[in-house]
Amino acid sequence: MYFLLVRRRVNGVAIPSDQLKKIQPLRADIHIGDHHSEPLGRESTQAWVFNPTPGPDIIPRLHDAKVNGMAQLGMNINGIEEIDGVLYAQSWWCRAVGEYGN
C-alpha cells in the first residue's frame, strides 16, 4: 500500500519536530510481514519499502516492526533498523497517499 513516508530518527536519535516538517517524504509501497531477520537471528515482523528491481532495500527495513498508531490519514510504525551492522530505533510516519497520488 502506498504512503508518504518520513523517517523520524537518524541513528536512533529523534529528529526535532521543526526539522521533520522540512523533510521531503518518500512515496513508498510499504509491506509488512513475518520473515527471518538476519540481524536478530530469528523470525521477526518486518516493514520495508517494496523494491520492484533486484537489489538492496531502498531504506533500511524495520525489524520487530509494530504499528503503534493509526488514524484516518496515516499510521506510525516503530521498529529497529540495521545500519552498517549497528541496530538503531526507528519510527516511520506514513501518511496516506491521496486519490491523485499526492
PDB file of C-alpha atoms in Angstrom:
ATOM      1  CA  MET A   1       0.000   0.000   0.000  1.00  0.00           C
ATOM      2  CA  TYR A   2       1.390   3.421  -0.939  1.00  0.00           C
ATOM      3  CA  PHE A   3       2.183   6.029   1.702  1.00  0.00           C
ATOM      4  CA  LEU A   4       4.232   9.204   2.037  1.00  0.00           C
ATOM      5  CA  LEU A   5       6.920   8.019   4.451  1.00  0.00           C
ATOM      6  CA  VAL A   6       9.028  10.187   6.749  1.00  0.00           C
ATOM      7  CA  ARG A   7      11.782   8.537   8.811  1.00  0.00           C
ATOM      8  CA  ARG A   8      11.647  10.150  12.256  1.00  0.00           C
ATOM      9  CA  ARG A   9      15.112   9.235  13.560  1.00  0.00           C
ATOM     10  CA  VAL A  10      18.757   9.366  12.465  1.00  0.00           C
ATOM     11  CA  ASN A  11      20.954   6.682  14.038  1.00  0.00           C
ATOM     12  CA  GLY A  12      18.332   6.260  16.774  1.00  0.00           C
ATOM     13  CA  VAL A  13      18.124   9.962  17.650  1.00  0.00           C
ATOM     14  CA  ALA A  14      14.746  11.654  17.173  1.00  0.00           C
ATOM     15  CA  ILE A  15      14.623  14.433  14.583  1.00  0.00           C
ATOM     16  CA  PRO A  16      13.183  17.633  16.135  1.00  0.00           C
ATOM     17  CA  SER A  17       9.614  18.368  15.025  1.00  0.00           C
ATOM     18  CA  ASP A  18      10.567  21.681  13.375  1.00  0.00           C
ATOM     19  CA  GLN A  19      13.005  19.766  11.124  1.00  0.00           C
ATOM     20  CA  LEU A  20      10.547  16.906  10.450  1.00  0.00           C
ATOM     21  CA  LYS A  21       8.248  19.374   8.686  1.00  0.00           C
ATOM     22  CA  LYS A  22      11.032  20.189   6.199  1.00  0.00           C
ATOM     23  CA  ILE A  23      11.789  16.580   5.221  1.00  0.00           C
ATOM     24  CA  GLN A  24      10.610  15.557   1.750  1.00  0.00           C
ATOM     25  CA  PRO A  25       8.583  12.357   2.237  1.00  0.00           C
ATOM     26  CA  LEU A  26       9.362   9.236   0.241  1.00  0.00           C
ATOM     27  CA  ARG A  27       6.430   7.896  -1.804  1.00  0.00           C
ATOM     28  CA  ALA A  28       6.657   4.269  -0.799  1.00  0.00           C
ATOM     29  CA  ASP A  29       4.867   0.959  -1.294  1.00  0.00           C
ATOM     30  CA  ILE A  30       5.101  -0.321   2.284  1.00  0.00           C
ATOM     31  CA  HIS A  31       4.881  -4.050   3.009  1.00  0.00           C
ATOM     32  CA  ILE A  32       4.698  -5.713   6.433  1.00  0.00           C
ATOM     33  CA  GLY A  33       5.227  -9.408   7.095  1.00  0.00           C
ATOM     34  CA  ASP A  34       6.912 -12.049   9.231  1.00  0.00           C
ATOM     35  CA  HIS A  35      10.287 -13.222   7.903  1.00  0.00           C
ATOM     36  CA  HIS A  36      13.636 -14.434   9.194  1.00  0.00           C
ATOM     37  CA  SER A  37      15.649 -11.446  10.410  1.00  0.00           C
ATOM     38  CA  GLU A  38      19.392 -11.752   9.791  1.00  0.00           C
ATOM     39  CA  PRO A  39      20.434  -9.092  12.347  1.00  0.00           C
ATOM     40  CA  LEU A  40      18.154 -10.532  15.055  1.00  0.00           C
ATOM     41  CA  GLY A  41      18.788 -14.183  14.176  1.00  0.00           C
ATOM     42  CA  ARG A  42      15.119 -15.110  14.471  1.00  0.00           C
ATOM     43  CA  GLU A  43      11.653 -14.647  12.985  1.00  0.00           C
ATOM     44  CA  SER A  44      10.557 -11.033  13.124  1.00  0.00           C
ATOM     45  CA  THR A  45       7.711  -8.870  11.887  1.00  0.00           C
ATOM     46  CA  GLN A  46       9.345  -6.585   9.332  1.00  0.00           C
ATOM     47  CA  ALA A  47       8.275  -3.460   7.474  1.00  0.00           C
ATOM     48  CA  TRP A  48      10.004  -2.479   4.255  1.00  0.00           C
ATOM     49  CA  VAL A  49       9.643  -0.355   1.164  1.00  0.00           C
ATOM     50  CA  PHE A  50       8.954  -2.670  -1.748  1.00  0.00           C
ATOM     51  CA  ASN A  51      11.663  -2.503  -4.427  1.00  0.00           C
ATOM     52  CA  PRO A  52      10.470  -3.974  -7.747  1.00  0.00           C
ATOM     53  CA  THR A  53      14.044  -4.315  -9.015  1.00  0.00           C
ATOM     54  CA  PRO A  54      16.742  -6.686  -7.738  1.00  0.00           C
ATOM     55  CA  GLY A  55      19.000  -5.081  -5.190  1.00  0.00           C
ATOM     56  CA  PRO A  56      19.141  -3.767  -1.658  1.00  0.00           C
ATOM     57  CA  ASP A  57      16.291  -2.202   0.269  1.00  0.00           C
ATOM     58  CA  ILE A  58      15.539   1.415  -0.648  1.00  0.00           C
ATOM     59  CA  ILE A  59      15.805   2.366   3.042  1.00  0.00           C
ATOM     60  CA  PRO A  60      16.726   0.026   5.910  1.00  0.00           C
ATOM     61  CA  ARG A  61      13.830  -2.257   6.800  1.00  0.00           C
ATOM     62  CA  LEU A  62      12.301  -2.217  10.265  1.00  0.00           C
ATOM     63  CA  HIS A  63      12.732  -5.392  12.338  1.00  0.00           C
ATOM     64  CA  ASP A  64      10.275  -6.141  15.170  1.00  0.00           C
ATOM     65  CA  ALA A  65       8.008  -3.643  13.403  1.00  0.00           C
ATOM     66  CA  LYS A  66       4.819  -2.615  15.154  1.00  0.00           C
ATOM     67  CA  VAL A  67       2.053  -0.283  14.046  1.00  0.00           C
ATOM     68  CA  ASN A  68       1.694   1.739  17.242  1.00  0.00           C
ATOM     69  CA  GLY A  69      -0.780   4.318  15.996  1.00  0.00           C
ATOM     70  CA  MET A  70      -3.252   4.638  13.159  1.00  0.00           C
ATOM     71  CA  ALA A  71      -5.870   7.206  12.225  1.00  0.00           C
ATOM     72  CA  GLN A  72      -7.886   8.209   9.157  1.00  0.00           C
ATOM     73  CA  LEU A  73      -4.970   9.528   7.119  1.00  0.00           C
ATOM     74  CA  GLY A  74      -1.920   7.626   8.287  1.00  0.00           C
ATOM     75  CA  MET A  75      -0.060   5.411  10.691  1.00  0.00           C
ATOM     76  CA  ASN A  76       3.135   5.257  12.693  1.00  0.00           C
ATOM     77  CA  ILE A  77       5.384   2.172  12.543  1.00  0.00           C
ATOM     78  CA  ASN A  78       8.143   1.624  15.115  1.00  0.00           C
ATOM     79  CA  GLY A  79      10.957  -0.884  14.932  1.00  0.00           C
ATOM     80  CA  ILE A  80      14.687  -1.442  14.762  1.00  0.00           C
ATOM     81  CA  GLU A  81      16.807  -0.768  11.680  1.00  0.00           C
ATOM     82  CA  GLU A  82      20.304  -2.026  10.900  1.00  0.00           C
ATOM     83  CA  ILE A  83      22.856   0.450   9.553  1.00  0.00           C
ATOM     84  CA  ASP A  84      26.438  -0.736   8.995  1.00  0.00           C
ATOM     85  CA  GLY A  85      25.953  -3.620  11.429  1.00  0.00           C
ATOM     86  CA  VAL A  86      24.531  -1.448  14.217  1.00  0.00           C
ATOM     87  CA  LEU A  87      20.892  -1.642  15.363  1.00  0.00           C
ATOM     88  CA  TYR A  88      19.029   1.621  15.961  1.00  0.00           C
ATOM     89  CA  ALA A  89      15.486   2.528  16.983  1.00  0.00           C
ATOM     90  CA  GLN A  90      13.470   3.946  14.083  1.00  0.00           C
ATOM     91  CA  SER A  91       9.967   5.251  13.532  1.00  0.00           C
ATOM     92  CA  TRP A  92       8.166   5.871  10.246  1.00  0.00           C
ATOM     93  CA  TRP A  93       5.308   8.339   9.934  1.00  0.00           C
ATOM     94  CA  CYS A  94       3.260   7.109   6.983  1.00  0.00           C
ATOM     95  CA  ARG A  95       0.593   9.412   5.555  1.00  0.00           C
ATOM     96  CA  ALA A  96      -1.983   8.053   3.156  1.00  0.00           C
ATOM     97  CA  VAL A  97      -1.358   8.936  -0.482  1.00  0.00           C
ATOM     98  CA  GLY A  98      -4.281  10.957  -1.808  1.00  0.00           C
ATOM     99  CA  GLU A  99      -6.650   9.986  -4.558  1.00  0.00           C
ATOM    100  CA  TYR A 100      -4.415  11.608  -7.186  1.00  0.00           C
ATOM    101  CA  GLY A 101      -1.122  10.198  -5.878  1.00  0.00           C
ATOM    102  CA  ASN A 102      -0.124  13.087  -3.613  1.00  0.00           C
TER     103      ASN A 102
END
